Amino acid sequence: LYSCTCTSQPQLLVALQSIAPYLAPGGAIDHTHVCNSRAYSHATASVSGSHYAAEVYSHSRTGSSLSTSNQSWLRFHGHMASLVRSSGYAAATAHKGLPLVASRTLTSGSGLSRAADADALQHNGHNALYQAISTCNTFTQMKQVLSQHGHQLDDSGLGIALDHVSSIVKQVYNNKHDEVGGDPAFQDLLTSLSAAYMSGLQGGAMQPAAAVQLLQKFAALHFSPARNQEALQALQAALMQHVVPALQQGAQLQLMVDLVWGLGRITRKVQGLYGDMMEPVDTGLVEAMASDFGRNMHALQSRNISKLAQGLAMLNYFSWTLVSAISQAVRSRVHEFDQSSLVNVVDALSKFGASEPELYQSVAAVVRPRLFGMRANHLSSLCRSYAAIKFDNQEFMHDMSDAVQRRMSEMTSGQVSTIAWAFAVRKIEDAALYNALAMRACHIMPTFKPAALAKLIWAFGKQGYSQPLLMQRSAAEALRQLDKCSVRHMCNLLWGYARVKQFDEQLFNAVATRMKLILQDPEGRVVDHSTPGVERYLDAYDRVVERFSPEGGGPVREKVQMPGGLPPMYRDADPFSRKLFAPQNLTDFAWSVSEAGIKDPDILKLVSERCVQNIRSFSKTSLVDLAWAYGNLAEKDERLFKAIESEAEHHLSDFGPAYTSELLWSMAVVGHTPEQTFLQRVMDCSLQKWDRITSEPKWAAKTVWSLLKMDADKRVSEHPLLNHINAYIQLMQQEQQEDAAAGQGAAGAAGTGVTKVAQAGVVGSSGAS
C-alpha cells in the first residue's frame, strides 16, 4: 500500500480506501458527496484524493501506527501530492483543523525528498507558531507573537496567522469589517503580514496554490496586501510571473477562478481608498487566463462560475465572449446553482449591462420558490440587479415584496434604501412595502449614511409616498450629517421632499446656505480657512484635504488624509480647475427650492452661472425643469433663458406636448422673448403634434397662451398653426357658452378675449418633474 506503484488517481483511491478501515472505525470513507453533479465528474478522483489525504494525515498525527518519521509514509505522501496537487483542494487539510504543513506538502509537488524535508523541518516550528497564536485574543498580542516567530512567516505561517485574524474578527467584532477596519492594531498587523506575503510572492519562494489561497484570505478580511497603485501593479506583475503560468500549465481552473475573485476584491478595496487618484486597472492578468475560462466553462462548478462572474465585475473587465459563455453555462445548468450563486451571478451580469432576458427569466423561475428562505442581503441584491436590467415580471416582484417584508427586521440601512430605490425606478407601486420600509428606516435612522439616506428619500419622492414620521426623522438626520453630504446627496434629498410637498424649513435653508458656499467656490468646495495659509476641505470621497504653498515657493501642493490607517498622500494642486456640476443635480436643486418657494437671488444667480457653463450637457428633461424653476419664481435671468433656448431648439422635435407647453410657459411668464427662428421651429413642431396637444386642455391652454404672450401671431403671422389656434379658441368659447347656457358655469365665464381662454391652464403646474 505504501509503495509508489500507483500511476493514476483511480489507483491511488483504491489504495487509500484500503488503508481507511485500519485507521477509522466504521469502514471505508464515503466519498459519494463529491459526485453529485456532472460538473464534478472530471475531478472526482483528485477531489476525493485530497479528502482521503486529509483523513490519512489526521490519523497519522493522532497516535495511529503511522508516523511522519516513517520513510514509506513520506514516500507515499509525496507520491500522493504529485497526483492531487492540481485539484486545488489542498486547503481541505486546513479546514479540517490540521497543521497547514499538510496543505503545503499536498501542493508542493516537488518530489519525495521535498515532502519529507518540509514535514521534518517545519512541523515543529509551525506547531509552536500555531500554539502561540492560538492564545492571542487581540491583534496587538498577535503582532507581538509574530515578532518572535517572524522567520516562520512563509506561506504556511501566513495561513495560520490570517486564519487566527479571521477568528478574532468573527468572535470579537462579529464580522463587522467596517469596525475592525478602523482599529490601528488591525491595520498594523495586516500591514506586516502583507509585507511578508509580497516578499514571498515577488521572490518566487511561494507556491502558486498558496499564493492564491492567501490572497483570498486577505480579500475575505477586506484588506488589500497592495495598499496603493504602485503596490497593486507590483502584485499583479508578481502573480503574472510566478503564479499564472503554473496554474495554466496544471490546468488548475479552480485556483484561476479564486485568483480572479481575490484580485477583484482587493482591487475594489484599493479603488475605494484612492478614488480619483486611482488609475485604471491593468487587465492583462485576466486577459492571460480568459481563453482558459472560455474553453473550460463547462467544466467549472456552478459556484465557481458565479465566483468568476463576480471577480470579472469587480475588476470591471468586460469580455463579450466570457460573458456569453457564463450566461450560456448558467442557462443550461441553472438548477445546479444554489441561491447564493444565482444571486451573485445575476448581480455581476447586471453590472455589465448584459442583455440576457432568457437567462434572467430562467433564474427568476428558479429563485422565486426560494425567496422566502433568502437572507436580507440576497433579497436586496436581487432587487438591485433586476431593477438595473429593467426586468419586467410583476408576479416575481410581488413575491419579492412579500419576502422582503418578512425579512424587514433584518434589513440594514443600505438594504432598505436599495430596495426602495429598486421598486421606484421600476415604477412598481406597493404601499404595504413602502410602509414597512418607512417603519424600518425610522427604527434604524441613526445608522443611515448620507448616500443611503438620500437614495431612500429620493425613492419615496419618486413613488409619491409621503410618510410624515419618516420625513421628519430623516430631515433631522440629514441636518445632523449635512457637512458630510455631497452635492448629489443634498439635491436628491431636497427633490424627494419637494415631490411629496414636505418642506422642512430648517433643512431647506441649511442646504441652500451650504449650496451657496459650494457654488461660489470655483472647485465646488466648502473651504475652512481657520489655519493661516491652509485651505482645508472635504473632497468627494470624504477625505480631508489640506492645500498649501510650500516654503520657499514652488507649485501649490495638497495633503490628502487617507482612510484605513494609510499614510497621507501628497499631490500637486490645480487651483485653476473649475468643477462642472452634474446637470441633473443643478436642475433638481433649482426645481426643489422653487417648489419650496425659496427665492434667493444670489443662489439663483450662482445656479444660473453653473448651468450656462455646461448647458450642452443638459437633457431635455433637465432643460424643461430648469426653465420651469425660474418661471415658477418669476426670476428672469436673460442669459440663462437664452442658453436654454439655444440648446432646446436642437431637441424640439423630440419634445412631447407637456415639455413644449412647460418650456413656452416658463419663457413667457418671465418675459423672455425668443428669437424668431426659435418661434418658427416651435410652431412647426406644434403643428405636427396639434392633435396630441389638444388632447389635454392644460397643454393646449398653456401652449396657446404662451405663443400669444410672445406675439407669435404678429412675428410669424403667416404660419398655418394660427388657423388651428383660432379654431381651437372658438371651440373653447362655444363650449363655455353652452355650459353657461345650461347653468353649468358662471354667466361671464365665456369671455370674449383670446387670452382669457388660454389662461385657463396656466396655474397648477410643476414642470417636467
Tab-separated table of C-alpha atoms in Angstrom, residues 131-277:
chain	number	residue	atom	x	y	z
A	131	GLN	CA	0.111	27.248	19.658
A	132	ALA	CA	1.468	30.729	20.402
A	133	ILE	CA	-1.043	32.473	18.131
A	134	SER	CA	-3.982	30.415	19.377
A	135	THR	CA	-3.644	32.036	22.810
A	136	CYS	CA	-3.951	35.565	21.351
A	137	ASN	CA	-7.233	37.395	21.805
A	138	THR	CA	-6.192	40.735	20.326
A	139	PHE	CA	-4.342	41.953	17.264
A	140	THR	CA	-1.684	43.571	19.460
A	141	GLN	CA	-0.908	40.214	21.099
A	142	MET	CA	-0.672	38.602	17.677
A	143	LYS	CA	1.787	41.205	16.468
A	144	GLN	CA	3.991	40.567	19.499
A	145	VAL	CA	3.934	36.818	18.858
A	146	LEU	CA	4.727	37.245	15.180
A	147	SER	CA	7.678	39.484	16.004
A	148	GLN	CA	9.179	36.473	17.798
A	149	HIS	CA	8.297	33.991	15.034
A	150	GLY	CA	8.881	36.228	12.019
A	151	HIS	CA	11.240	33.709	10.430
A	152	GLN	CA	8.313	31.274	10.155
A	153	LEU	CA	6.088	33.612	8.127
A	154	ASP	CA	6.317	31.581	4.946
A	155	ASP	CA	3.123	30.625	3.149
A	156	SER	CA	2.120	28.129	5.873
A	157	GLY	CA	2.867	30.560	8.698
A	158	LEU	CA	0.941	33.312	6.932
A	159	GLY	CA	-2.021	30.988	6.558
A	160	ILE	CA	-2.005	30.235	10.288
A	161	ALA	CA	-1.805	33.937	11.136
A	162	LEU	CA	-4.553	35.036	8.734
A	163	ASP	CA	-6.871	32.268	9.917
A	164	HIS	CA	-6.498	33.443	13.504
A	165	VAL	CA	-7.084	37.068	12.465
A	166	SER	CA	-10.346	35.899	10.884
A	167	SER	CA	-11.349	34.122	14.093
A	168	ILE	CA	-10.751	37.303	16.136
A	169	VAL	CA	-12.785	39.349	13.645
A	170	LYS	CA	-15.610	36.849	13.965
A	171	GLN	CA	-15.543	36.408	17.728
A	172	VAL	CA	-14.696	39.935	18.883
A	173	TYR	CA	-16.167	42.080	16.108
A	174	ASN	CA	-18.964	39.749	14.964
A	175	ASN	CA	-17.641	40.044	11.392
A	176	LYS	CA	-18.290	43.810	11.298
A	177	HIS	CA	-15.468	44.703	8.936
A	178	ASP	CA	-16.280	48.412	8.968
A	179	GLU	CA	-15.497	48.498	12.690
A	180	VAL	CA	-12.402	46.309	12.588
A	181	GLY	CA	-11.033	48.308	9.655
A	182	GLY	CA	-10.732	51.347	11.897
A	183	ASP	CA	-8.646	49.526	14.517
A	184	PRO	CA	-4.998	50.709	14.232
A	185	ALA	CA	-3.740	47.405	15.684
A	186	PHE	CA	-5.575	45.518	12.937
A	187	GLN	CA	-4.063	47.791	10.294
A	188	ASP	CA	-0.548	47.390	11.708
A	189	LEU	CA	-0.834	43.614	11.933
A	190	LEU	CA	-2.233	43.153	8.428
A	191	THR	CA	0.354	45.554	7.020
A	192	SER	CA	3.191	43.413	8.428
A	193	LEU	CA	1.544	40.227	7.118
A	194	SER	CA	1.121	41.919	3.731
A	195	ALA	CA	4.825	42.730	3.634
A	196	ALA	CA	5.667	39.067	4.277
A	197	TYR	CA	3.219	37.975	1.575
A	198	MET	CA	4.573	40.390	-1.026
A	199	SER	CA	8.158	39.427	-0.187
A	200	GLY	CA	7.498	35.723	-0.604
A	201	LEU	CA	5.477	36.212	-3.767
A	202	GLN	CA	7.895	38.552	-5.515
A	203	GLY	CA	10.858	36.393	-4.529
A	204	GLY	CA	9.301	33.336	-6.166
A	205	ALA	CA	9.531	31.281	-2.961
A	206	MET	CA	5.772	30.972	-2.524
A	207	GLN	CA	3.878	28.057	-4.006
A	208	PRO	CA	1.282	29.126	-6.632
A	209	ALA	CA	-1.637	27.486	-4.816
A	210	ALA	CA	-0.604	29.065	-1.522
A	211	ALA	CA	-0.270	32.478	-3.175
A	212	VAL	CA	-3.874	32.300	-4.391
A	213	GLN	CA	-5.255	30.932	-1.142
A	214	LEU	CA	-3.514	33.630	0.910
A	215	LEU	CA	-4.761	36.327	-1.463
A	216	GLN	CA	-8.297	35.086	-0.823
A	217	LYS	CA	-7.727	35.228	2.928
A	218	PHE	CA	-6.664	38.880	2.673
A	219	ALA	CA	-9.684	39.607	0.482
A	220	ALA	CA	-12.056	37.903	2.939
A	221	LEU	CA	-10.702	40.257	5.627
A	222	HIS	CA	-11.480	43.273	3.408
A	223	PHE	CA	-7.792	44.129	3.373
A	224	SER	CA	-5.515	44.530	0.379
A	225	PRO	CA	-1.893	43.437	0.697
A	226	ALA	CA	-1.208	46.014	-2.035
A	227	ARG	CA	-2.014	49.350	-0.412
A	228	ASN	CA	-1.626	51.740	-3.340
A	229	GLN	CA	-1.478	51.918	-7.127
A	230	GLU	CA	2.218	51.032	-7.361
A	231	ALA	CA	1.913	48.102	-4.955
A	232	LEU	CA	-1.130	46.804	-6.827
A	233	GLN	CA	0.792	46.891	-10.085
A	234	ALA	CA	3.695	45.073	-8.400
A	235	LEU	CA	1.299	42.437	-7.058
A	236	GLN	CA	-0.204	41.881	-10.493
A	237	ALA	CA	3.241	41.610	-12.055
A	238	ALA	CA	4.356	39.009	-9.474
A	239	LEU	CA	1.193	36.978	-9.950
A	240	MET	CA	1.630	37.148	-13.706
A	241	GLN	CA	5.245	35.977	-13.460
A	242	HIS	CA	5.138	33.327	-10.738
A	243	VAL	CA	1.549	32.134	-10.408
A	244	VAL	CA	-0.472	32.348	-13.623
A	245	PRO	CA	1.907	30.230	-15.805
A	246	ALA	CA	1.979	27.463	-13.163
A	247	LEU	CA	-1.812	27.448	-12.884
A	248	GLN	CA	-2.219	27.346	-16.643
A	249	GLN	CA	0.329	24.577	-17.002
A	250	GLY	CA	-1.500	22.473	-14.432
A	251	ALA	CA	-4.944	23.433	-15.797
A	252	GLN	CA	-5.928	24.457	-12.268
A	253	LEU	CA	-9.188	26.209	-13.131
A	254	GLN	CA	-10.373	26.343	-9.528
A	255	LEU	CA	-7.325	28.316	-8.447
A	256	MET	CA	-7.524	30.543	-11.510
A	257	VAL	CA	-11.106	31.472	-10.584
A	258	ASP	CA	-10.012	32.076	-6.984
A	259	LEU	CA	-7.237	34.327	-8.262
A	260	VAL	CA	-9.603	36.467	-10.325
A	261	TRP	CA	-12.036	36.788	-7.423
A	262	GLY	CA	-9.344	37.615	-4.866
A	263	LEU	CA	-7.664	40.142	-7.146
A	264	GLY	CA	-11.030	41.741	-7.914
A	265	ARG	CA	-11.901	42.043	-4.239
A	266	ILE	CA	-8.646	43.735	-3.217
A	267	THR	CA	-8.609	45.946	-6.326
A	268	ARG	CA	-12.051	47.254	-5.435
A	269	LYS	CA	-10.759	47.902	-1.908
A	270	VAL	CA	-7.820	49.972	-3.198
A	271	GLN	CA	-10.117	51.852	-5.577
A	272	GLY	CA	-12.398	52.685	-2.660
A	273	LEU	CA	-9.460	54.118	-0.733
A	274	TYR	CA	-7.890	56.170	-3.507
A	275	GLY	CA	-10.897	57.103	-5.614
A	276	ASP	CA	-9.972	59.711	-8.213
A	277	MET	CA	-6.255	59.151	-7.573
